[in-house]
PDB file of C-alpha atoms in Angstrom:
ATOM      1  CA  GLN A  43      -6.761  13.928  -8.256  1.00  0.00           C
ATOM      2  CA  SER A  44      -3.688  12.023  -9.087  1.00  0.00           C
ATOM      3  CA  TYR A  45      -1.939  14.904 -11.043  1.00  0.00           C
ATOM      4  CA  ARG A  46      -1.647  18.390 -11.168  1.00  0.00           C
ATOM      5  CA  PHE A  47      -1.167  18.575 -15.129  1.00  0.00           C
ATOM      6  CA  PHE A  48      -1.482  16.274 -17.738  1.00  0.00           C
ATOM      7  CA  LEU A  49       0.875  17.552 -20.614  1.00  0.00           C
ATOM      8  CA  CYS A  50      -0.861  16.810 -24.290  1.00  0.00           C
ATOM      9  CA  HIS A  51       1.260  17.199 -26.734  1.00  0.00           C
ATOM     10  CA  HIS A  52       2.991  15.679 -30.143  1.00  0.00           C
ATOM     11  CA  LYS A  53       5.970  14.186 -29.568  1.00  0.00           C
ATOM     12  CA  ALA A  54       7.996  14.750 -32.622  1.00  0.00           C
ATOM     13  CA  SER A  55       7.754  18.291 -32.570  1.00  0.00           C
ATOM     14  CA  ALA A  56       7.590  19.322 -28.713  1.00  0.00           C
ATOM     15  CA  GLY A  57       8.620  15.842 -27.103  1.00  0.00           C
ATOM     16  CA  CYS A  58      12.137  17.866 -25.784  1.00  0.00           C
ATOM     17  CA  LEU A  59      10.537  20.445 -24.416  1.00  0.00           C
ATOM     18  CA  VAL A  60       7.589  18.407 -22.616  1.00  0.00           C
ATOM     19  CA  ARG A  61      10.515  17.091 -20.994  1.00  0.00           C
ATOM     20  CA  LEU A  62      11.998  20.133 -20.025  1.00  0.00           C
ATOM     21  CA  LEU A  63       8.520  21.479 -18.505  1.00  0.00           C
ATOM     22  CA  LYS A  64       7.555  18.286 -16.771  1.00  0.00           C
ATOM     23  CA  MET A  65      11.075  19.069 -14.539  1.00  0.00           C
ATOM     24  CA  GLU A  66      10.231  22.150 -14.087  1.00  0.00           C
ATOM     25  CA  LEU A  67       7.164  21.709 -12.820  1.00  0.00           C
ATOM     26  CA  GLN A  68       8.452  18.798 -10.628  1.00  0.00           C
ATOM     27  CA  GLY A  69      11.453  20.999  -9.370  1.00  0.00           C
ATOM     28  CA  GLN A  70      12.373  24.007  -7.617  1.00  0.00           C
ATOM     29  CA  GLY A  71       9.753  22.898  -4.719  1.00  0.00           C
ATOM     30  CA  ALA A  72       6.906  23.063  -6.356  1.00  0.00           C
ATOM     31  CA  LYS A  73       6.717  19.275  -6.724  1.00  0.00           C
ATOM     32  CA  HIS A  74       3.816  18.966  -8.708  1.00  0.00           C
ATOM     33  CA  LYS A  75       3.108  15.785 -10.243  1.00  0.00           C
ATOM     34  CA  VAL A  76       3.198  15.850 -13.947  1.00  0.00           C
ATOM     35  CA  PHE A  77       1.546  12.999 -16.155  1.00  0.00           C
ATOM     36  CA  VAL A  78       2.960  12.813 -19.578  1.00  0.00           C
ATOM     37  CA  ASP A  79       2.083   9.706 -21.739  1.00  0.00           C
ATOM     38  CA  THR A  80       5.763   8.459 -22.185  1.00  0.00           C
ATOM     39  CA  ASP A  81       6.437   8.266 -18.298  1.00  0.00           C
ATOM     40  CA  ASN A  82       3.210   7.553 -16.737  1.00  0.00           C
ATOM     41  CA  LEU A  83       0.913   5.152 -19.048  1.00  0.00           C
ATOM     42  CA  THR A  84       1.240   2.138 -18.484  1.00  0.00           C
ATOM     43  CA  ASP A  85      -2.285   0.866 -20.452  1.00  0.00           C
ATOM     44  CA  LEU A  86      -3.692   2.984 -23.575  1.00  0.00           C
ATOM     45  CA  THR A  87      -7.190   1.873 -22.583  1.00  0.00           C
ATOM     46  CA  ARG A  88      -6.973   4.237 -19.397  1.00  0.00           C
ATOM     47  CA  LEU A  89      -5.604   7.240 -21.178  1.00  0.00           C
ATOM     48  CA  PHE A  90      -8.893   8.902 -21.303  1.00  0.00           C
ATOM     49  CA  THR A  91     -10.028   7.577 -17.693  1.00  0.00           C
ATOM     50  CA  VAL A  92      -6.573   9.649 -16.491  1.00  0.00           C
ATOM     51  CA  VAL A  93      -7.771  12.857 -18.174  1.00  0.00           C
ATOM     52  CA  SER A  94     -11.467  12.741 -17.304  1.00  0.00           C
ATOM     53  CA  ASN A  95     -11.154  11.519 -13.646  1.00  0.00           C
ATOM     54  CA  GLU A  96      -7.430  11.854 -12.305  1.00  0.00           C
ATOM     55  CA  VAL A  97      -6.104  15.276 -13.610  1.00  0.00           C
ATOM     56  CA  ASP A  98      -6.504  19.159 -12.125  1.00  0.00           C
ATOM     57  CA  MET A  99      -5.517  20.602 -15.873  1.00  0.00           C
ATOM     58  CA  LEU A 100      -4.918  19.654 -19.181  1.00  0.00           C
ATOM     59  CA  VAL A 101      -1.956  21.902 -20.714  1.00  0.00           C
ATOM     60  CA  VAL A 102      -2.112  21.660 -24.859  1.00  0.00           C
ATOM     61  CA  VAL A 103       1.173  22.247 -26.109  1.00  0.00           C
ATOM     62  CA  GLY A 104       0.297  24.038 -29.078  1.00  0.00           C
ATOM     63  CA  THR A 105       2.382  23.148 -32.148  1.00  0.00           C
ATOM     64  CA  SER A 106       1.191  22.965 -36.132  1.00  0.00           C
ATOM     65  CA  SER A 107       0.868  19.285 -34.987  1.00  0.00           C
ATOM     66  CA  VAL A 108      -1.086  18.708 -32.093  1.00  0.00           C
ATOM     67  CA  LEU A 109      -4.200  18.986 -33.297  1.00  0.00           C
ATOM     68  CA  THR A 110      -3.685  16.573 -36.550  1.00  0.00           C
ATOM     69  CA  ARG A 111      -3.329  13.612 -33.721  1.00  0.00           C
ATOM     70  CA  LYS A 112      -6.279  11.556 -32.875  1.00  0.00           C
ATOM     71  CA  TRP A 113      -4.784  10.729 -29.135  1.00  0.00           C
ATOM     72  CA  CYS A 114      -4.318  14.553 -28.774  1.00  0.00           C
ATOM     73  CA  LEU A 115      -7.783  15.556 -29.814  1.00  0.00           C
ATOM     74  CA  GLY A 116      -9.494  12.722 -27.619  1.00  0.00           C
ATOM     75  CA  GLU A 117      -7.129  13.837 -25.035  1.00  0.00           C
ATOM     76  CA  ILE A 118      -8.795  17.464 -25.432  1.00  0.00           C
ATOM     77  CA  THR A 119     -12.478  16.475 -26.085  1.00  0.00           C
ATOM     78  CA  THR A 120     -12.475  14.293 -22.920  1.00  0.00           C
ATOM     79  CA  ALA A 121     -10.880  17.070 -20.626  1.00  0.00           C
ATOM     80  CA  ARG A 122     -13.717  19.506 -22.243  1.00  0.00           C
ATOM     81  CA  VAL A 123     -16.751  16.903 -21.888  1.00  0.00           C
ATOM     82  CA  ASN A 124     -15.624  16.595 -18.505  1.00  0.00           C
ATOM     83  CA  ASN A 125     -15.510  19.798 -17.360  1.00  0.00           C
ATOM     84  CA  VAL A 126     -11.323  19.440 -17.050  1.00  0.00           C
ATOM     85  CA  PRO A 127      -9.661  22.738 -16.977  1.00  0.00           C
ATOM     86  CA  THR A 128      -7.790  23.382 -20.260  1.00  0.00           C
ATOM     87  CA  VAL A 129      -4.619  25.976 -21.016  1.00  0.00           C
ATOM     88  CA  ILE A 130      -2.969  26.122 -24.527  1.00  0.00           C
ATOM     89  CA  LEU A 131       1.014  26.761 -24.060  1.00  0.00           C
ATOM     90  CA  GLY A 132       0.579  28.006 -27.718  1.00  0.00           C
ATOM     91  CA  LEU A 133       4.206  28.161 -29.506  1.00  0.00           C
ATOM     92  CA  ALA A 134       5.131  30.413 -32.303  1.00  0.00           C
ATOM     93  CA  ASP A 135       3.902  27.620 -35.074  1.00  0.00           C
ATOM     94  CA  PHE A 136       0.417  27.019 -33.499  1.00  0.00           C
ATOM     95  CA  GLU A 137      -2.953  28.170 -35.073  1.00  0.00           C
ATOM     96  CA  LEU A 138      -6.251  27.840 -33.337  1.00  0.00           C
ATOM     97  CA  PRO A 139      -8.276  25.682 -36.547  1.00  0.00           C
ATOM     98  CA  ASN A 140     -10.259  28.217 -38.237  1.00  0.00           C
ATOM     99  CA  HIS A 141     -13.778  27.126 -40.570  1.00  0.00           C
ATOM    100  CA  CYS A 142     -11.328  25.921 -43.993  1.00  0.00           C
ATOM    101  CA  CYS A 143      -9.219  23.820 -42.058  1.00  0.00           C
ATOM    102  CA  LEU A 144     -12.125  21.974 -39.586  1.00  0.00           C
ATOM    103  CA  ASP A 145     -13.076  19.952 -42.296  1.00  0.00           C
ATOM    104  CA  THR A 146      -9.327  18.253 -42.326  1.00  0.00           C
ATOM    105  CA  HIS A 147      -9.827  18.002 -38.408  1.00  0.00           C
ATOM    106  CA  LEU A 148     -13.017  16.418 -38.956  1.00  0.00           C
ATOM    107  CA  GLY A 149     -11.280  13.856 -41.010  1.00  0.00           C
ATOM    108  CA  LEU A 150      -8.859  13.022 -38.548  1.00  0.00           C
ATOM    109  CA  VAL A 151     -11.937  12.341 -35.502  1.00  0.00           C
TER     110      VAL A 151
END
């Protein structure tokens, strides 16, 4: 695996936090290799290949917007289908989808 963590996030609502998280994970002796799309993605056609084959764990930075982004949903789905361990770092405004909002999310896919 090339990356220990892949940080799945909505840039407008968590971009700064993701930058700090990456710095912390890579610093202080841990030296974990962390994938953040704005830093590491050079070819968009490889995004889901990276998730499925090159990461140990997908970290979903859970904001109210993360599940409204088709790329984030694609990353989460790719991880799930390929048995990539996934954790949610749920922030204060994050809610897991319920039956009421599934129709909204399904319209995004």
